[in-house]
mmCIF file with all atom_site columns, C-alpha atoms in Angstrom:
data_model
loop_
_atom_site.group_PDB
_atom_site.id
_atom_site.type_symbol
_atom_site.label_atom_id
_atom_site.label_alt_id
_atom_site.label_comp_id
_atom_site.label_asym_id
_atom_site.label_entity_id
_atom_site.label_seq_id
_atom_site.pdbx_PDB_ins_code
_atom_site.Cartn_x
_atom_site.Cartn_y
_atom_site.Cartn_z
_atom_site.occupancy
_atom_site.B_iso_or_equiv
_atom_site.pdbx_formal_charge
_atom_site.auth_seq_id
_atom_site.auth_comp_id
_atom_site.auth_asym_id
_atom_site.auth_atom_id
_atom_site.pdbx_PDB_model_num
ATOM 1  C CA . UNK A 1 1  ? 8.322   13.803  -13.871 1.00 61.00 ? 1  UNK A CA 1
ATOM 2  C CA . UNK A 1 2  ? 6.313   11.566  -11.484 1.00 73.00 ? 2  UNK A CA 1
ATOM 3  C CA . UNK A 1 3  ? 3.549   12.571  -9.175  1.00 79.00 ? 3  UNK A CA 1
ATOM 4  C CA . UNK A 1 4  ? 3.330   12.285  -5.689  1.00 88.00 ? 4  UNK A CA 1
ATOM 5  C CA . UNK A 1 5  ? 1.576   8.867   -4.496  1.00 90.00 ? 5  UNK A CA 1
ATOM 6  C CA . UNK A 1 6  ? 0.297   7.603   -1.724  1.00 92.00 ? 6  UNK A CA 1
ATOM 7  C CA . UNK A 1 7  ? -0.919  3.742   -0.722  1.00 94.00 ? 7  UNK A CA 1
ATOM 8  C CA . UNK A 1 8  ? -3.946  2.826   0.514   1.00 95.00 ? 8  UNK A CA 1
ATOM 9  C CA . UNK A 1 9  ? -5.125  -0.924  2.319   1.00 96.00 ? 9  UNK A CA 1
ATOM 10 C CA . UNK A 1 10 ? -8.569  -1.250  1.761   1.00 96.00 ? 10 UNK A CA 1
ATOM 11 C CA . UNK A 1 11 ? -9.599  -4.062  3.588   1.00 97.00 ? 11 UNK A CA 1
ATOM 12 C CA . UNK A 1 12 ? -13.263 -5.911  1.948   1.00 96.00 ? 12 UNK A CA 1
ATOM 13 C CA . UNK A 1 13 ? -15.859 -7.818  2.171   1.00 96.00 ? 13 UNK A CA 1
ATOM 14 C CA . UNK A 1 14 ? -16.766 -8.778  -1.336  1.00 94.00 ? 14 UNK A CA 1
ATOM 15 C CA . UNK A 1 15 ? -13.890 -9.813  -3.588  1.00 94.00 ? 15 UNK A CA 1
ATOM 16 C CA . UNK A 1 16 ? -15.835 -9.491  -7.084  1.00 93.00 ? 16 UNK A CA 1
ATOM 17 C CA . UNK A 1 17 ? -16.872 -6.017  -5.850  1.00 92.00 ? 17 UNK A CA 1
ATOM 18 C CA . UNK A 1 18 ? -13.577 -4.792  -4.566  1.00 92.00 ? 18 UNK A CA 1
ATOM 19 C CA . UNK A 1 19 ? -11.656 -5.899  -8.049  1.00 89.00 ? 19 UNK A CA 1
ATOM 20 C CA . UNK A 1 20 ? -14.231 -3.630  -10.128 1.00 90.00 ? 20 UNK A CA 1
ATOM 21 C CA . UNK A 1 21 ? -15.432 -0.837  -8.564  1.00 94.00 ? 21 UNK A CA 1
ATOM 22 C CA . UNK A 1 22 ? -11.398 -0.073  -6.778  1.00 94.00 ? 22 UNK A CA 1
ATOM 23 C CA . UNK A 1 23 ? -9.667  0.620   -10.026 1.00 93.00 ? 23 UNK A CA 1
ATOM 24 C CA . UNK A 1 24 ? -11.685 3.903   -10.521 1.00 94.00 ? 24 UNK A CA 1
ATOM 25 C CA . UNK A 1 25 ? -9.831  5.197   -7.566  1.00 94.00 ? 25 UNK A CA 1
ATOM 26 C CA . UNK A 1 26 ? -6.632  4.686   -8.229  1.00 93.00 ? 26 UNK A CA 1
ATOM 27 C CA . UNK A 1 27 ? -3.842  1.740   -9.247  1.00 94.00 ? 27 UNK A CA 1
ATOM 28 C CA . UNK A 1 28 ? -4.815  -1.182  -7.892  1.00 95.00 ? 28 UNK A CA 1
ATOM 29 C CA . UNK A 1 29 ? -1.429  -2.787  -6.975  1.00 94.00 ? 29 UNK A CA 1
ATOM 30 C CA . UNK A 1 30 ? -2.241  -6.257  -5.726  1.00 95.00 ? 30 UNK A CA 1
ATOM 31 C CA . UNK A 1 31 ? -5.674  -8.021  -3.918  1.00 96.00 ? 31 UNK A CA 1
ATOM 32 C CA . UNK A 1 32 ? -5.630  -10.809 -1.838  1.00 95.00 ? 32 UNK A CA 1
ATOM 33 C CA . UNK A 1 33 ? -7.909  -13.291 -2.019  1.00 94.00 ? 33 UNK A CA 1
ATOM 34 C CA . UNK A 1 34 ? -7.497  -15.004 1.313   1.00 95.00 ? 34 UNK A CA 1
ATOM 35 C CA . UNK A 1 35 ? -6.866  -11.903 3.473   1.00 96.00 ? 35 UNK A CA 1
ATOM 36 C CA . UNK A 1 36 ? -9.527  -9.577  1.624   1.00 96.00 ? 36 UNK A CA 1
ATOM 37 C CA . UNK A 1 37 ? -7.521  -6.744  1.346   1.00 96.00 ? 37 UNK A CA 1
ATOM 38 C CA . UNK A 1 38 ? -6.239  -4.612  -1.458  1.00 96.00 ? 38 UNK A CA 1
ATOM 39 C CA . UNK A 1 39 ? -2.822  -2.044  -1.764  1.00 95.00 ? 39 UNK A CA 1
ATOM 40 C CA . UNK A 1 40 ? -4.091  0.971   -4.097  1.00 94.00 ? 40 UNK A CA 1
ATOM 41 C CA . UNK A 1 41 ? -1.732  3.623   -5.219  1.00 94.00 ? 41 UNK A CA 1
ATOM 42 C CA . UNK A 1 42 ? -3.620  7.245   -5.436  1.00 94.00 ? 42 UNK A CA 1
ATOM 43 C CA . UNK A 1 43 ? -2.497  11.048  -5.641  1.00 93.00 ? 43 UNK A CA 1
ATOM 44 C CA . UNK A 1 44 ? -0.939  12.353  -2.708  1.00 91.00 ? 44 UNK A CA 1
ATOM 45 C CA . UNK A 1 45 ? -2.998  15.442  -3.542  1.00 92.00 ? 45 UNK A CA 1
ATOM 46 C CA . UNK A 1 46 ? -6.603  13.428  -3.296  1.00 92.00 ? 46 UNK A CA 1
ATOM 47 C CA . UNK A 1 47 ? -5.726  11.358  -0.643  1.00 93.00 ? 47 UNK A CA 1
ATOM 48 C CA . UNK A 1 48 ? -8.292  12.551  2.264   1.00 94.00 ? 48 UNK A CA 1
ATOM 49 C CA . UNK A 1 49 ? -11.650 12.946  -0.417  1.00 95.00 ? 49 UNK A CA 1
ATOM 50 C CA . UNK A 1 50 ? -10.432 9.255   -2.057  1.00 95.00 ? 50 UNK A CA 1
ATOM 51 C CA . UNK A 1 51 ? -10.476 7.751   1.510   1.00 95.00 ? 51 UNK A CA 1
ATOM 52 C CA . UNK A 1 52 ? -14.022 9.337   2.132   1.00 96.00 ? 52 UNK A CA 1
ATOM 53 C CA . UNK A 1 53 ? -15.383 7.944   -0.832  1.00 96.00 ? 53 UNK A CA 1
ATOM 54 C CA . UNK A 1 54 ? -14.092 4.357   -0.061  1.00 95.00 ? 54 UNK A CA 1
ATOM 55 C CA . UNK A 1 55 ? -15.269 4.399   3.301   1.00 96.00 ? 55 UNK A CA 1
ATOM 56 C CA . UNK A 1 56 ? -18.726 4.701   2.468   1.00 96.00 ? 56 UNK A CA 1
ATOM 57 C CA . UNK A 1 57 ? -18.829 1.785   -0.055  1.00 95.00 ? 57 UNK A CA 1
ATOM 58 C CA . UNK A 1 58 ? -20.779 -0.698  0.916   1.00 96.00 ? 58 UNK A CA 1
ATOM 59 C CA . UNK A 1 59 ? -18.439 -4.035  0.683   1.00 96.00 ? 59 UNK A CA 1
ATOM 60 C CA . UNK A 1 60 ? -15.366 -1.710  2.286   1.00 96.00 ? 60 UNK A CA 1
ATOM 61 C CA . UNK A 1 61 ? -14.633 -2.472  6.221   1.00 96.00 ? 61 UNK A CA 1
ATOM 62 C CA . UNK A 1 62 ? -11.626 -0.741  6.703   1.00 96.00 ? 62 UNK A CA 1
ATOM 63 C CA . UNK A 1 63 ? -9.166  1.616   4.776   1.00 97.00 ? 63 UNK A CA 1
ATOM 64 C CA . UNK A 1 64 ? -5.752  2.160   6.438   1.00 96.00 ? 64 UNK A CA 1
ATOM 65 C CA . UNK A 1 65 ? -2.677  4.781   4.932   1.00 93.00 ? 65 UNK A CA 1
ATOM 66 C CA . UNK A 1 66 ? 0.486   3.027   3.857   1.00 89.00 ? 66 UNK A CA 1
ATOM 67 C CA . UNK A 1 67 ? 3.653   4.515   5.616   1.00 86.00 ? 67 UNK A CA 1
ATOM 68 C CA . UNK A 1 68 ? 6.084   2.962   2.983   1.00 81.00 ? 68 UNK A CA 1
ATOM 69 C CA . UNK A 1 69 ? 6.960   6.525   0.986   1.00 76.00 ? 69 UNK A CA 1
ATOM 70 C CA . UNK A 1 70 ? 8.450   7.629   4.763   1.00 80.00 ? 70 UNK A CA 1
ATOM 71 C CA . UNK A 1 71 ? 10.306  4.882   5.859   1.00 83.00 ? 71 UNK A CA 1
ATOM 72 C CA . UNK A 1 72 ? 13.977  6.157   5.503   1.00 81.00 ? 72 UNK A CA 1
ATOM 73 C CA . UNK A 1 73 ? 15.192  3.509   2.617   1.00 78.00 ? 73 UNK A CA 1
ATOM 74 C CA . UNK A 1 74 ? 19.116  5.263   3.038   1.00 79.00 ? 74 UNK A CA 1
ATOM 75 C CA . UNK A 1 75 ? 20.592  3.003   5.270   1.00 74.00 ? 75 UNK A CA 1
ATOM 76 C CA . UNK A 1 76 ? 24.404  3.940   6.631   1.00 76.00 ? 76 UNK A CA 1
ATOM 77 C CA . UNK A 1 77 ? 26.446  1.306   8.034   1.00 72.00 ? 77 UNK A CA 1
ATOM 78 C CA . UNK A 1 78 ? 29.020  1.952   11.011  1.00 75.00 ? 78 UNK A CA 1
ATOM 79 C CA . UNK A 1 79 ? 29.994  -1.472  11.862  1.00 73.00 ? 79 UNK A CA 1
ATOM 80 C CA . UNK A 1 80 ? 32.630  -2.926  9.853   1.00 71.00 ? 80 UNK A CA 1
ATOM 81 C CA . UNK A 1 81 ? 31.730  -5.352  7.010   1.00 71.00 ? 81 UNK A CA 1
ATOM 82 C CA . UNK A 1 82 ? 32.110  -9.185  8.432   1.00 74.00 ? 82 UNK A CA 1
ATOM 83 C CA . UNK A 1 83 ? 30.988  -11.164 5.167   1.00 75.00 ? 83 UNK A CA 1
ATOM 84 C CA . UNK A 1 84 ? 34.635  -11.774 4.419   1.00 72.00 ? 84 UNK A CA 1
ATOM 85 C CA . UNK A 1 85 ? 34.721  -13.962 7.602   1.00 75.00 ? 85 UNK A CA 1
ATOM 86 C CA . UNK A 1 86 ? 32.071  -16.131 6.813   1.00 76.00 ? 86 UNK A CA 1
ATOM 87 C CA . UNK A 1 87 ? 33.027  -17.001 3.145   1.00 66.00 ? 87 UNK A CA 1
ATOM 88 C CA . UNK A 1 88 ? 34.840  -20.275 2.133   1.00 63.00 ? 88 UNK A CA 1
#
């Protein structure tokens, strides 16, 4: 039912450039305006090509993969639970 992403940072030079010309490669998910960078969602299936073709824009400095879709997320506990100490 849903495709396989994967995130992009593109980090920029030109803000008015980046919020026009990065939304034909993908989601744009958020842009920061102080830090100059940008998270973009693409297909996990285009990633290498869509990287290409950022890296030769001209306002682009830098584009970096996102490693969230592989951080384990399942998190298993084997320490006993100690918020009933701490409550009032």
């Amino acid at each position: 039912m849903f495709t396989e992403r994967s995130g992009l940072i593109v980090w920029f030079s030109d803000l008015k450039a980046a919020t026009k010309q990065l939304e034909r490669y993908g989601s744009v998910h958020f842009i920061s305006k102080r830090l100059h960078y940008a998270a973009l969602y693409i297909h996990a299936s285009k990633l290498e090509e869509t990287v290409k073709q950022l890296q030769k824009l001209p306002f682009v400095k830098k584009v970096e993969r996102s490693y969230r879709n592989e951080i384990k997320t399942e998190y298993s506990s084997n320490m006993p639970d100690k918020t009933r100490f701490y409550t009032l």
